[in-house]
Amino acid sequence: MKILNWLLALLALLSVSDTSSFSQTKEAKTDSNIIYKTGKPADWPKESDAVIAAPRNHKILLENENVRVLDVTLAPGETEPVHSHRWPSVLYVLTSGDFIDRDGQGNVVFDTRQLKTPLQYPLTLWKDPEAPHAVENLSKTTTLHLIRVEMKK
């Protein structure tokens, strides 16, 4: 609960007012050098939403007109179904081993094994809306676990 309260307090400091500049799918990068694809959420099928397309991996902890808070888990060796995130998000990654993120067509967008220095957890990062993708947890022992706070406004 402390983590959730911390994330909600962080949300009060953040504001995203204009997402109209998002075009077709394009590459983006977080401050932690995690590459992902963003784009225009209106172009993505509604059924690709994370809680619809990958409900086993995305559990809603809180949802209202302002935010949706997701508890996201991928078991060791698991690959989640292709899904998207239509709102900008703050991610608080609690645990993870190596992972691969693939776009909706199965092309590798990001592979942690290619980083010069491993990611350090816990890790907090910002992502713009995230285009259809699927993450594969390469670890044989560590569950990928994060809290994702999606800003609806």
PDB file of C-alpha atoms in Angstrom:
ATOM      1  CA  MET A   1       0.000   0.000   0.000  1.00  0.00           C
ATOM      2  CA  LYS A   2       2.909   2.382   0.667  1.00  0.00           C
ATOM      3  CA  ILE A   3       3.984   2.062  -2.974  1.00  0.00           C
ATOM      4  CA  LEU A   4       0.473   2.817  -4.211  1.00  0.00           C
ATOM      5  CA  ASN A   5       0.236   5.873  -1.947  1.00  0.00           C
ATOM      6  CA  TRP A   6       3.641   7.053  -3.172  1.00  0.00           C
ATOM      7  CA  LEU A   7       2.564   6.687  -6.806  1.00  0.00           C
ATOM      8  CA  LEU A   8      -0.693   8.527  -6.214  1.00  0.00           C
ATOM      9  CA  ALA A   9       1.227  11.380  -4.575  1.00  0.00           C
ATOM     10  CA  LEU A  10       3.553  11.455  -7.575  1.00  0.00           C
ATOM     11  CA  LEU A  11       0.553  11.744  -9.864  1.00  0.00           C
ATOM     12  CA  ALA A  12      -0.470  14.942  -8.157  1.00  0.00           C
ATOM     13  CA  LEU A  13       2.815  16.448  -9.338  1.00  0.00           C
ATOM     14  CA  LEU A  14       2.477  15.273 -12.952  1.00  0.00           C
ATOM     15  CA  SER A  15       0.246  16.680 -15.642  1.00  0.00           C
ATOM     16  CA  VAL A  16      -0.286  15.711 -19.275  1.00  0.00           C
ATOM     17  CA  SER A  17      -2.619  18.044 -21.117  1.00  0.00           C
ATOM     18  CA  ASP A  18      -2.055  17.411 -24.817  1.00  0.00           C
ATOM     19  CA  THR A  19      -1.618  14.037 -26.474  1.00  0.00           C
ATOM     20  CA  SER A  20      -2.747  15.254 -29.914  1.00  0.00           C
ATOM     21  CA  SER A  21       0.838  15.350 -31.200  1.00  0.00           C
ATOM     22  CA  PHE A  22       1.144  11.539 -31.240  1.00  0.00           C
ATOM     23  CA  SER A  23       1.356  10.271 -34.796  1.00  0.00           C
ATOM     24  CA  GLN A  24       1.531   6.745 -36.177  1.00  0.00           C
ATOM     25  CA  THR A  25       3.624   4.289 -34.164  1.00  0.00           C
ATOM     26  CA  LYS A  26       7.086   5.653 -33.427  1.00  0.00           C
ATOM     27  CA  GLU A  27       9.995   4.758 -31.190  1.00  0.00           C
ATOM     28  CA  ALA A  28      10.396   6.450 -27.836  1.00  0.00           C
ATOM     29  CA  LYS A  29      12.918   6.065 -25.021  1.00  0.00           C
ATOM     30  CA  THR A  30      12.602   6.448 -21.251  1.00  0.00           C
ATOM     31  CA  ASP A  31      15.187   8.151 -19.055  1.00  0.00           C
ATOM     32  CA  SER A  32      16.433   4.633 -18.242  1.00  0.00           C
ATOM     33  CA  ASN A  33      17.112   3.933 -21.953  1.00  0.00           C
ATOM     34  CA  ILE A  34      14.186   1.553 -22.276  1.00  0.00           C
ATOM     35  CA  ILE A  35      12.980   1.750 -25.877  1.00  0.00           C
ATOM     36  CA  TYR A  36       9.281   1.322 -26.648  1.00  0.00           C
ATOM     37  CA  LYS A  37       6.784   2.267 -29.348  1.00  0.00           C
ATOM     38  CA  THR A  38       4.190   4.975 -28.969  1.00  0.00           C
ATOM     39  CA  GLY A  39       1.726   6.476 -31.411  1.00  0.00           C
ATOM     40  CA  LYS A  40      -1.874   7.584 -31.710  1.00  0.00           C
ATOM     41  CA  PRO A  41      -4.053   5.582 -29.289  1.00  0.00           C
ATOM     42  CA  ALA A  42      -7.177   6.292 -31.362  1.00  0.00           C
ATOM     43  CA  ASP A  43      -5.637   4.116 -34.104  1.00  0.00           C
ATOM     44  CA  TRP A  44      -5.307   1.085 -31.817  1.00  0.00           C
ATOM     45  CA  PRO A  45      -8.192  -1.384 -31.491  1.00  0.00           C
ATOM     46  CA  LYS A  46     -10.096  -0.946 -28.207  1.00  0.00           C
ATOM     47  CA  GLU A  47      -9.849  -4.691 -27.630  1.00  0.00           C
ATOM     48  CA  SER A  48      -6.041  -4.352 -27.486  1.00  0.00           C
ATOM     49  CA  ASP A  49      -6.367  -2.520 -24.136  1.00  0.00           C
ATOM     50  CA  ALA A  50      -4.179  -4.277 -21.541  1.00  0.00           C
ATOM     51  CA  VAL A  51      -6.970  -5.354 -19.193  1.00  0.00           C
ATOM     52  CA  ILE A  52      -8.991  -6.786 -22.113  1.00  0.00           C
ATOM     53  CA  ALA A  53      -6.215  -8.394 -24.179  1.00  0.00           C
ATOM     54  CA  ALA A  54      -3.971  -9.524 -21.288  1.00  0.00           C
ATOM     55  CA  PRO A  55      -6.185  -9.726 -18.168  1.00  0.00           C
ATOM     56  CA  ARG A  56      -4.089 -12.435 -16.512  1.00  0.00           C
ATOM     57  CA  ASN A  57      -1.142 -10.020 -16.417  1.00  0.00           C
ATOM     58  CA  HIS A  58      -2.931  -6.698 -15.743  1.00  0.00           C
ATOM     59  CA  LYS A  59      -5.083  -6.399 -12.595  1.00  0.00           C
ATOM     60  CA  ILE A  60      -6.889  -3.152 -11.828  1.00  0.00           C
ATOM     61  CA  LEU A  61      -6.086  -1.855  -8.344  1.00  0.00           C
ATOM     62  CA  LEU A  62      -7.903   1.461  -8.750  1.00  0.00           C
ATOM     63  CA  GLU A  63      -9.796   3.131 -11.564  1.00  0.00           C
ATOM     64  CA  ASN A  64     -11.664   6.404 -11.784  1.00  0.00           C
ATOM     65  CA  GLU A  65     -12.097   9.224 -14.305  1.00  0.00           C
ATOM     66  CA  ASN A  66      -8.514  10.448 -13.700  1.00  0.00           C
ATOM     67  CA  VAL A  67      -6.324   7.342 -13.409  1.00  0.00           C
ATOM     68  CA  ARG A  68      -6.152   3.588 -13.739  1.00  0.00           C
ATOM     69  CA  VAL A  69      -3.642   1.792 -11.521  1.00  0.00           C
ATOM     70  CA  LEU A  70      -2.554  -1.660 -12.700  1.00  0.00           C
ATOM     71  CA  ASP A  71      -0.672  -4.419 -10.902  1.00  0.00           C
ATOM     72  CA  VAL A  72       1.312  -6.051 -13.725  1.00  0.00           C
ATOM     73  CA  THR A  73       2.998  -9.449 -13.386  1.00  0.00           C
ATOM     74  CA  LEU A  74       4.718 -11.873 -15.736  1.00  0.00           C
ATOM     75  CA  ALA A  75       5.819 -15.207 -14.324  1.00  0.00           C
ATOM     76  CA  PRO A  76       9.283 -16.560 -15.141  1.00  0.00           C
ATOM     77  CA  GLY A  77       9.349 -17.664 -18.785  1.00  0.00           C
ATOM     78  CA  GLU A  78       5.922 -16.159 -19.542  1.00  0.00           C
ATOM     79  CA  THR A  79       5.050 -14.074 -22.609  1.00  0.00           C
ATOM     80  CA  GLU A  80       1.990 -11.873 -22.254  1.00  0.00           C
ATOM     81  CA  PRO A  81      -0.526 -11.441 -25.092  1.00  0.00           C
ATOM     82  CA  VAL A  82      -0.173  -8.435 -27.415  1.00  0.00           C
ATOM     83  CA  HIS A  83      -1.846  -5.397 -25.828  1.00  0.00           C
ATOM     84  CA  SER A  84      -1.620  -1.600 -25.610  1.00  0.00           C
ATOM     85  CA  HIS A  85      -1.762   1.225 -23.068  1.00  0.00           C
ATOM     86  CA  ARG A  86      -3.746   4.225 -24.386  1.00  0.00           C
ATOM     87  CA  TRP A  87      -2.769   6.683 -21.638  1.00  0.00           C
ATOM     88  CA  PRO A  88       0.584   8.108 -20.515  1.00  0.00           C
ATOM     89  CA  SER A  89       1.915   6.204 -17.529  1.00  0.00           C
ATOM     90  CA  VAL A  90       4.266   6.161 -14.590  1.00  0.00           C
ATOM     91  CA  LEU A  91       5.745   2.693 -14.029  1.00  0.00           C
ATOM     92  CA  TYR A  92       7.230   1.553 -10.745  1.00  0.00           C
ATOM     93  CA  VAL A  93       9.083  -1.671 -11.552  1.00  0.00           C
ATOM     94  CA  LEU A  94       9.569  -3.679  -8.371  1.00  0.00           C
ATOM     95  CA  THR A  95      11.323  -6.763  -9.734  1.00  0.00           C
ATOM     96  CA  SER A  96      12.469  -8.100 -13.072  1.00  0.00           C
ATOM     97  CA  GLY A  97      15.090 -10.221 -14.693  1.00  0.00           C
ATOM     98  CA  ASP A  98      15.933  -9.918 -18.375  1.00  0.00           C
ATOM     99  CA  PHE A  99      13.020  -9.351 -20.733  1.00  0.00           C
ATOM    100  CA  ILE A 100      12.226  -8.693 -24.384  1.00  0.00           C
ATOM    101  CA  ASP A 101       9.538  -6.279 -25.566  1.00  0.00           C
ATOM    102  CA  ARG A 102       8.145  -6.993 -29.054  1.00  0.00           C
ATOM    103  CA  ASP A 103       5.845  -4.812 -31.127  1.00  0.00           C
ATOM    104  CA  GLY A 104       2.445  -5.980 -32.370  1.00  0.00           C
ATOM    105  CA  GLN A 105       4.093  -7.684 -35.359  1.00  0.00           C
ATOM    106  CA  GLY A 106       6.563  -9.621 -33.196  1.00  0.00           C
ATOM    107  CA  ASN A 107       9.628  -7.477 -33.973  1.00  0.00           C
ATOM    108  CA  VAL A 108      12.029  -6.952 -31.067  1.00  0.00           C
ATOM    109  CA  VAL A 109      11.788  -3.359 -29.853  1.00  0.00           C
ATOM    110  CA  PHE A 110      13.855  -3.735 -26.680  1.00  0.00           C
ATOM    111  CA  ASP A 111      15.973  -6.498 -25.121  1.00  0.00           C
ATOM    112  CA  THR A 112      17.496  -5.880 -21.681  1.00  0.00           C
ATOM    113  CA  ARG A 113      20.409  -8.191 -22.525  1.00  0.00           C
ATOM    114  CA  GLN A 114      21.620  -5.543 -25.005  1.00  0.00           C
ATOM    115  CA  LEU A 115      22.084  -2.860 -22.328  1.00  0.00           C
ATOM    116  CA  LYS A 116      25.640  -1.867 -21.390  1.00  0.00           C
ATOM    117  CA  THR A 117      24.645  -1.783 -17.721  1.00  0.00           C
ATOM    118  CA  PRO A 118      21.792  -3.790 -16.205  1.00  0.00           C
ATOM    119  CA  LEU A 119      18.695  -1.993 -14.980  1.00  0.00           C
ATOM    120  CA  GLN A 120      18.556  -1.417 -11.222  1.00  0.00           C
ATOM    121  CA  TYR A 121      15.354  -2.184  -9.323  1.00  0.00           C
ATOM    122  CA  PRO A 122      13.168  -0.757  -8.055  1.00  0.00           C
ATOM    123  CA  LEU A 123      12.943   1.529 -11.098  1.00  0.00           C
ATOM    124  CA  THR A 124      10.527   4.394 -11.774  1.00  0.00           C
ATOM    125  CA  LEU A 125       9.931   5.627 -15.307  1.00  0.00           C
ATOM    126  CA  TRP A 126       7.541   7.583 -17.522  1.00  0.00           C
ATOM    127  CA  LYS A 127       6.016   6.282 -20.746  1.00  0.00           C
ATOM    128  CA  ASP A 128       3.798   7.985 -23.285  1.00  0.00           C
ATOM    129  CA  PRO A 129       0.881   5.851 -24.566  1.00  0.00           C
ATOM    130  CA  GLU A 130       2.351   2.490 -25.509  1.00  0.00           C
ATOM    131  CA  ALA A 131       1.519   0.924 -28.876  1.00  0.00           C
ATOM    132  CA  PRO A 132       0.530  -2.754 -29.139  1.00  0.00           C
ATOM    133  CA  HIS A 133       3.351  -4.886 -27.750  1.00  0.00           C
ATOM    134  CA  ALA A 134       4.076  -8.077 -25.821  1.00  0.00           C
ATOM    135  CA  VAL A 135       6.716  -8.606 -23.141  1.00  0.00           C
ATOM    136  CA  GLU A 136       8.522 -11.906 -22.624  1.00  0.00           C
ATOM    137  CA  ASN A 137      10.048 -12.541 -19.199  1.00  0.00           C
ATOM    138  CA  LEU A 138      13.338 -14.333 -19.940  1.00  0.00           C
ATOM    139  CA  SER A 139      14.109 -15.070 -16.287  1.00  0.00           C
ATOM    140  CA  LYS A 140      13.745 -18.623 -15.042  1.00  0.00           C
ATOM    141  CA  THR A 141      13.352 -17.474 -11.418  1.00  0.00           C
ATOM    142  CA  THR A 142      12.197 -13.845 -11.144  1.00  0.00           C
ATOM    143  CA  THR A 143       8.664 -12.583 -11.687  1.00  0.00           C
ATOM    144  CA  LEU A 144       8.483  -9.309 -13.577  1.00  0.00           C
ATOM    145  CA  HIS A 145       6.332  -7.151 -11.272  1.00  0.00           C
ATOM    146  CA  LEU A 146       5.387  -3.513 -11.658  1.00  0.00           C
ATOM    147  CA  ILE A 147       2.728  -1.001 -10.753  1.00  0.00           C
ATOM    148  CA  ARG A 148       1.543   1.061 -13.729  1.00  0.00           C
ATOM    149  CA  VAL A 149      -0.351   4.312 -13.140  1.00  0.00           C
ATOM    150  CA  GLU A 150      -2.130   5.376 -16.318  1.00  0.00           C
ATOM    151  CA  MET A 151      -3.177   9.041 -16.487  1.00  0.00           C
ATOM    152  CA  LYS A 152      -6.535   9.417 -18.211  1.00  0.00           C
ATOM    153  CA  LYS A 153      -6.542  13.227 -18.046  1.00  0.00           C
TER     154      LYS A 153
END
